[in-house]
Amino acid sequence: MTGHVFLIGFMGSGKTRWGRAVARAVSRPFIDLDERIETKEGKSIAEIFSIAGESGFRVLEQQYLRRLGGIEPCVVATGGGTPCFSDNLEWMQGEGTVIYLKTAPEILVQRLKTETHKRPLLAGHAESELPAIIQARLEARTPDYERADYVVEYRGDDDVFLQQLLDIARTTF
Ligand code: S3P
């Protein structure tokens, strides 16, 4: 089917990085949902969380996601929580193909430990607490993530991973 390719997965799974690479390779526009929310709202995600709380952010996230309906097919990097709230996952599946970037918690911890200030759900926690926090949240979200149309696991080789994503994207567009 044609439609968008949505990348889902935990914070630090590389949705933005890989999304950009896939979009470039298949010559489709790239949209980063968080970036779009920040630009249009004129506030960082951290500011939105502090003003409106997580629930306020989820309302905006759902609204901005829905606005991608009917536009030309794009590669979309979602936020880590996007498929876990409301009927966002079903909606994305109706609008295209959803790929879960499955990434081991140890790798996520390594990538996220210097980036917690950008992630309100992790901000304020000591580095020593991150493994447990990330493990618990990942476990809670995994049932949603694994409902994706495709699950692609990162096994340490960037080229292999990108190729797997491209193979899926090319059959979609
Ligand atoms: C969130 C992940 C973030 C951002 C917000 C909430 C989450 O996106 O949407 O901080 O609930 O996991 P990234 O996955 O791009 O960090």
PDB file of C-alpha atoms and ligand atoms in Angstrom:
ATOM      1  CA  MET A   1       0.000   0.000   0.000  1.00  0.00           C
ATOM      2  CA  THR A   2       1.113   3.582  -0.370  1.00  0.00           C
ATOM      3  CA  GLY A   3       0.929   5.992   2.507  1.00  0.00           C
ATOM      4  CA  HIS A   4       3.387   7.125   5.126  1.00  0.00           C
ATOM      5  CA  VAL A   5       6.143   5.080   6.687  1.00  0.00           C
ATOM      6  CA  PHE A   6       5.940   5.675  10.443  1.00  0.00           C
ATOM      7  CA  LEU A   7       8.933   4.834  12.608  1.00  0.00           C
ATOM      8  CA  ILE A   8       8.054   4.013  16.201  1.00  0.00           C
ATOM      9  CA  GLY A   9      10.179   2.977  19.161  1.00  0.00           C
ATOM     10  CA  PHE A  10      11.587   4.020  22.483  1.00  0.00           C
ATOM     11  CA  MET A  11      13.455   7.295  23.056  1.00  0.00           C
ATOM     12  CA  GLY A  12      16.975   6.819  21.746  1.00  0.00           C
ATOM     13  CA  SER A  13      16.063   4.164  19.197  1.00  0.00           C
ATOM     14  CA  GLY A  14      17.118   6.539  16.407  1.00  0.00           C
ATOM     15  CA  LYS A  15      13.732   7.292  14.846  1.00  0.00           C
ATOM     16  CA  THR A  16      14.898  10.720  13.696  1.00  0.00           C
ATOM     17  CA  ARG A  17      18.311   9.608  12.499  1.00  0.00           C
ATOM     18  CA  TRP A  18      17.066   6.578  10.585  1.00  0.00           C
ATOM     19  CA  GLY A  19      13.981   8.370   9.368  1.00  0.00           C
ATOM     20  CA  ARG A  20      16.099  11.028   7.733  1.00  0.00           C
ATOM     21  CA  ALA A  21      18.328   8.414   6.116  1.00  0.00           C
ATOM     22  CA  VAL A  22      15.386   6.384   4.796  1.00  0.00           C
ATOM     23  CA  ALA A  23      13.595   9.468   3.473  1.00  0.00           C
ATOM     24  CA  ARG A  24      16.701  10.609   1.626  1.00  0.00           C
ATOM     25  CA  ALA A  25      17.259   7.175   0.106  1.00  0.00           C
ATOM     26  CA  VAL A  26      13.681   6.797  -1.150  1.00  0.00           C
ATOM     27  CA  SER A  27      13.347  10.489  -2.108  1.00  0.00           C
ATOM     28  CA  ARG A  28      10.385  11.192   0.151  1.00  0.00           C
ATOM     29  CA  PRO A  29       9.892  14.104   2.530  1.00  0.00           C
ATOM     30  CA  PHE A  30      10.865  13.518   6.152  1.00  0.00           C
ATOM     31  CA  ILE A  31       8.738  14.683   9.080  1.00  0.00           C
ATOM     32  CA  ASP A  32       9.789  14.529  12.711  1.00  0.00           C
ATOM     33  CA  LEU A  33       6.611  14.773  14.767  1.00  0.00           C
ATOM     34  CA  ASP A  34       8.258  16.262  17.884  1.00  0.00           C
ATOM     35  CA  GLU A  35      10.162  18.786  15.810  1.00  0.00           C
ATOM     36  CA  ARG A  36       6.974  19.791  14.042  1.00  0.00           C
ATOM     37  CA  ILE A  37       5.161  20.271  17.355  1.00  0.00           C
ATOM     38  CA  GLU A  38       8.059  22.381  18.664  1.00  0.00           C
ATOM     39  CA  THR A  39       8.193  24.560  15.551  1.00  0.00           C
ATOM     40  CA  LYS A  40       4.453  25.129  15.282  1.00  0.00           C
ATOM     41  CA  GLU A  41       3.922  25.654  19.002  1.00  0.00           C
ATOM     42  CA  GLY A  42       7.062  27.782  19.333  1.00  0.00           C
ATOM     43  CA  LYS A  43       8.099  25.790  22.425  1.00  0.00           C
ATOM     44  CA  SER A  44      10.386  22.884  23.194  1.00  0.00           C
ATOM     45  CA  ILE A  45       8.868  19.541  24.189  1.00  0.00           C
ATOM     46  CA  ALA A  46      10.294  20.112  27.686  1.00  0.00           C
ATOM     47  CA  GLU A  47       8.499  23.484  27.898  1.00  0.00           C
ATOM     48  CA  ILE A  48       5.225  21.953  26.721  1.00  0.00           C
ATOM     49  CA  PHE A  49       5.508  19.267  29.406  1.00  0.00           C
ATOM     50  CA  SER A  50       6.191  21.851  32.098  1.00  0.00           C
ATOM     51  CA  ILE A  51       3.294  24.086  31.025  1.00  0.00           C
ATOM     52  CA  ALA A  52       0.653  21.535  30.033  1.00  0.00           C
ATOM     53  CA  GLY A  53       1.895  18.327  31.666  1.00  0.00           C
ATOM     54  CA  GLU A  54       2.217  15.016  29.885  1.00  0.00           C
ATOM     55  CA  SER A  55      -1.535  14.876  29.251  1.00  0.00           C
ATOM     56  CA  GLY A  56      -1.462  18.269  27.515  1.00  0.00           C
ATOM     57  CA  PHE A  57       1.438  17.124  25.398  1.00  0.00           C
ATOM     58  CA  ARG A  58      -0.433  13.932  24.396  1.00  0.00           C
ATOM     59  CA  VAL A  59      -3.379  16.004  23.165  1.00  0.00           C
ATOM     60  CA  LEU A  60      -1.085  18.087  20.957  1.00  0.00           C
ATOM     61  CA  GLU A  61       0.781  14.989  19.794  1.00  0.00           C
ATOM     62  CA  GLN A  62      -2.445  13.372  18.667  1.00  0.00           C
ATOM     63  CA  GLN A  63      -3.605  16.545  16.896  1.00  0.00           C
ATOM     64  CA  TYR A  64      -0.352  17.002  15.006  1.00  0.00           C
ATOM     65  CA  LEU A  65      -0.279  13.323  14.088  1.00  0.00           C
ATOM     66  CA  ARG A  66      -3.801  13.503  12.637  1.00  0.00           C
ATOM     67  CA  ARG A  67      -2.798  16.486  10.515  1.00  0.00           C
ATOM     68  CA  LEU A  68      -0.487  14.204   8.562  1.00  0.00           C
ATOM     69  CA  GLY A  69      -3.558  12.444   7.142  1.00  0.00           C
ATOM     70  CA  GLY A  70      -4.043  12.863   3.432  1.00  0.00           C
ATOM     71  CA  ILE A  71      -0.747  14.647   2.717  1.00  0.00           C
ATOM     72  CA  GLU A  72       1.785  13.208   0.254  1.00  0.00           C
ATOM     73  CA  PRO A  73       3.521  10.026   1.469  1.00  0.00           C
ATOM     74  CA  CYS A  74       6.353  10.842   3.882  1.00  0.00           C
ATOM     75  CA  VAL A  75       8.702   9.111   6.267  1.00  0.00           C
ATOM     76  CA  VAL A  76       7.561  10.097   9.768  1.00  0.00           C
ATOM     77  CA  ALA A  77       9.609   9.821  12.965  1.00  0.00           C
ATOM     78  CA  THR A  78       7.128   9.702  15.843  1.00  0.00           C
ATOM     79  CA  GLY A  79       7.776  10.372  19.540  1.00  0.00           C
ATOM     80  CA  GLY A  80       8.549   7.438  21.823  1.00  0.00           C
ATOM     81  CA  GLY A  81       5.070   7.512  23.337  1.00  0.00           C
ATOM     82  CA  THR A  82       3.054   8.222  20.190  1.00  0.00           C
ATOM     83  CA  PRO A  83       1.819   4.652  19.506  1.00  0.00           C
ATOM     84  CA  CYS A  84       0.984   4.096  23.181  1.00  0.00           C
ATOM     85  CA  PHE A  85      -1.711   6.731  23.565  1.00  0.00           C
ATOM     86  CA  SER A  86      -5.259   7.076  22.300  1.00  0.00           C
ATOM     87  CA  ASP A  87      -5.829   5.216  19.025  1.00  0.00           C
ATOM     88  CA  ASN A  88      -2.668   6.639  17.462  1.00  0.00           C
ATOM     89  CA  LEU A  89      -1.284   3.257  16.476  1.00  0.00           C
ATOM     90  CA  GLU A  90      -4.464   2.157  14.686  1.00  0.00           C
ATOM     91  CA  TRP A  91      -4.658   5.541  13.003  1.00  0.00           C
ATOM     92  CA  MET A  92      -1.078   5.244  11.732  1.00  0.00           C
ATOM     93  CA  GLN A  93      -1.756   1.745  10.449  1.00  0.00           C
ATOM     94  CA  GLY A  94      -4.702   3.100   8.501  1.00  0.00           C
ATOM     95  CA  GLU A  95      -2.497   5.785   6.955  1.00  0.00           C
ATOM     96  CA  GLY A  96       0.504   3.689   6.034  1.00  0.00           C
ATOM     97  CA  THR A  97       3.061   1.263   7.382  1.00  0.00           C
ATOM     98  CA  VAL A  98       4.402   1.223  10.923  1.00  0.00           C
ATOM     99  CA  ILE A  99       7.924  -0.005  11.673  1.00  0.00           C
ATOM    100  CA  TYR A 100       9.163  -0.619  15.213  1.00  0.00           C
ATOM    101  CA  LEU A 101      12.862   0.109  15.684  1.00  0.00           C
ATOM    102  CA  LYS A 102      13.494  -2.501  18.342  1.00  0.00           C
ATOM    103  CA  THR A 103      16.560  -1.635  20.409  1.00  0.00           C
ATOM    104  CA  ALA A 104      18.025  -3.339  23.488  1.00  0.00           C
ATOM    105  CA  PRO A 105      17.663  -1.404  26.756  1.00  0.00           C
ATOM    106  CA  GLU A 106      21.450  -1.389  27.298  1.00  0.00           C
ATOM    107  CA  ILE A 107      21.921   0.464  24.011  1.00  0.00           C
ATOM    108  CA  LEU A 108      19.111   2.896  24.846  1.00  0.00           C
ATOM    109  CA  VAL A 109      20.720   3.662  28.207  1.00  0.00           C
ATOM    110  CA  GLN A 110      24.076   4.400  26.546  1.00  0.00           C
ATOM    111  CA  ARG A 111      22.472   6.731  24.024  1.00  0.00           C
ATOM    112  CA  LEU A 112      20.160   8.475  26.477  1.00  0.00           C
ATOM    113  CA  LYS A 113      22.453   9.111  29.416  1.00  0.00           C
ATOM    114  CA  THR A 114      23.776  12.390  27.987  1.00  0.00           C
ATOM    115  CA  GLU A 115      20.413  13.451  26.570  1.00  0.00           C
ATOM    116  CA  THR A 116      18.044  13.410  29.519  1.00  0.00           C
ATOM    117  CA  HIS A 117      17.620  17.214  29.535  1.00  0.00           C
ATOM    118  CA  LYS A 118      15.789  16.928  26.192  1.00  0.00           C
ATOM    119  CA  ARG A 119      13.458  14.231  27.520  1.00  0.00           C
ATOM    120  CA  PRO A 120      11.078  15.335  30.253  1.00  0.00           C
ATOM    121  CA  LEU A 121      10.247  11.727  31.140  1.00  0.00           C
ATOM    122  CA  LEU A 122      13.904  11.114  32.041  1.00  0.00           C
ATOM    123  CA  ALA A 123      14.990  14.566  33.215  1.00  0.00           C
ATOM    124  CA  GLY A 124      16.032  14.936  36.824  1.00  0.00           C
ATOM    125  CA  HIS A 125      17.015  11.294  37.279  1.00  0.00           C
ATOM    126  CA  ALA A 126      20.571  10.331  38.172  1.00  0.00           C
ATOM    127  CA  GLU A 127      22.462   8.317  35.576  1.00  0.00           C
ATOM    128  CA  SER A 128      22.498   5.357  37.964  1.00  0.00           C
ATOM    129  CA  GLU A 129      18.673   5.267  37.918  1.00  0.00           C
ATOM    130  CA  LEU A 130      18.346   5.242  34.147  1.00  0.00           C
ATOM    131  CA  PRO A 131      18.722   1.496  33.482  1.00  0.00           C
ATOM    132  CA  ALA A 132      15.810   0.628  35.786  1.00  0.00           C
ATOM    133  CA  ILE A 133      13.614   3.477  34.545  1.00  0.00           C
ATOM    134  CA  ILE A 134      14.235   2.704  30.903  1.00  0.00           C
ATOM    135  CA  GLN A 135      13.785  -1.049  31.398  1.00  0.00           C
ATOM    136  CA  ALA A 136      10.456  -0.572  33.181  1.00  0.00           C
ATOM    137  CA  ARG A 137       9.028   1.882  30.667  1.00  0.00           C
ATOM    138  CA  LEU A 138      10.250  -0.178  27.727  1.00  0.00           C
ATOM    139  CA  GLU A 139       8.579  -3.272  29.155  1.00  0.00           C
ATOM    140  CA  ALA A 140       5.324  -1.400  29.646  1.00  0.00           C
ATOM    141  CA  ARG A 141       5.384  -0.128  26.065  1.00  0.00           C
ATOM    142  CA  THR A 142       6.627  -3.215  24.289  1.00  0.00           C
ATOM    143  CA  PRO A 143       3.152  -4.740  23.742  1.00  0.00           C
ATOM    144  CA  ASP A 144       2.153  -1.583  21.852  1.00  0.00           C
ATOM    145  CA  TYR A 145       5.413  -1.317  19.924  1.00  0.00           C
ATOM    146  CA  GLU A 146       5.222  -4.955  18.845  1.00  0.00           C
ATOM    147  CA  ARG A 147       1.858  -4.390  17.201  1.00  0.00           C
ATOM    148  CA  ALA A 148       3.733  -2.544  14.427  1.00  0.00           C
ATOM    149  CA  ASP A 149       3.458  -3.932  10.897  1.00  0.00           C
ATOM    150  CA  TYR A 150       7.192  -4.658  10.960  1.00  0.00           C
ATOM    151  CA  VAL A 151       9.602  -5.136  13.832  1.00  0.00           C
ATOM    152  CA  VAL A 152      13.230  -4.467  12.872  1.00  0.00           C
ATOM    153  CA  GLU A 153      15.803  -5.156  15.558  1.00  0.00           C
ATOM    154  CA  TYR A 154      19.005  -3.145  15.789  1.00  0.00           C
ATOM    155  CA  ARG A 155      21.844  -5.629  16.252  1.00  0.00           C
ATOM    156  CA  GLY A 156      24.793  -3.268  16.198  1.00  0.00           C
ATOM    157  CA  ASP A 157      25.373  -2.968  12.464  1.00  0.00           C
ATOM    158  CA  ASP A 158      24.157   0.365  11.080  1.00  0.00           C
ATOM    159  CA  ASP A 159      24.369  -0.673   7.419  1.00  0.00           C
ATOM    160  CA  VAL A 160      22.378  -3.865   7.913  1.00  0.00           C
ATOM    161  CA  PHE A 161      19.744  -2.018   9.930  1.00  0.00           C
ATOM    162  CA  LEU A 162      19.337   0.742   7.360  1.00  0.00           C
ATOM    163  CA  GLN A 163      19.090  -1.814   4.571  1.00  0.00           C
ATOM    164  CA  GLN A 164      16.274  -3.626   6.378  1.00  0.00           C
ATOM    165  CA  LEU A 165      14.391  -0.370   6.801  1.00  0.00           C
ATOM    166  CA  LEU A 166      14.915   0.524   3.159  1.00  0.00           C
ATOM    167  CA  ASP A 167      13.665  -2.859   1.974  1.00  0.00           C
ATOM    168  CA  ILE A 168      10.400  -2.243   3.832  1.00  0.00           C
ATOM    169  CA  ALA A 169      10.117   1.397   2.751  1.00  0.00           C
ATOM    170  CA  ARG A 170      10.662   0.483  -0.887  1.00  0.00           C
ATOM    171  CA  THR A 171       7.827  -2.046  -0.882  1.00  0.00           C
ATOM    172  CA  THR A 172       5.584   0.545   0.774  1.00  0.00           C
ATOM    173  CA  PHE A 173       6.059   3.550  -1.490  1.00  0.00           C
TER     174      PHE A 173
HETATM  175  C1  S3P B   1       8.446  10.700  24.669  1.00  0.00           C
HETATM  176  C2  S3P B   1       9.453  10.697  23.729  1.00  0.00           C
HETATM  177  C3  S3P B   1       9.964  11.913  23.103  1.00  0.00           C
HETATM  178  C4  S3P B   1       8.931  13.039  23.148  1.00  0.00           C
HETATM  179  C5  S3P B   1       8.428  13.220  24.535  1.00  0.00           C
HETATM  180  C6  S3P B   1       7.791  11.958  25.107  1.00  0.00           C
HETATM  181  C7  S3P B   1       7.990   9.418  25.236  1.00  0.00           C
HETATM  182  O1  S3P B   1      10.316  11.637  21.762  1.00  0.00           O
HETATM  183  O2  S3P B   1       7.853  12.782  22.281  1.00  0.00           O
HETATM  184  O3  S3P B   1       9.530  13.622  25.320  1.00  0.00           O
HETATM  185  O4  S3P B   1       6.885   9.376  25.806  1.00  0.00           O
HETATM  186  O5  S3P B   1       8.719   8.404  25.088  1.00  0.00           O
HETATM  187  P1  S3P B   1      11.668  10.806  21.338  1.00  0.00           P
HETATM  188  O6  S3P B   1      11.316   9.361  21.335  1.00  0.00           O
HETATM  189  O7  S3P B   1      11.959  11.332  19.982  1.00  0.00           O
HETATM  190  O8  S3P B   1      12.714  11.150  22.346  1.00  0.00           O
END
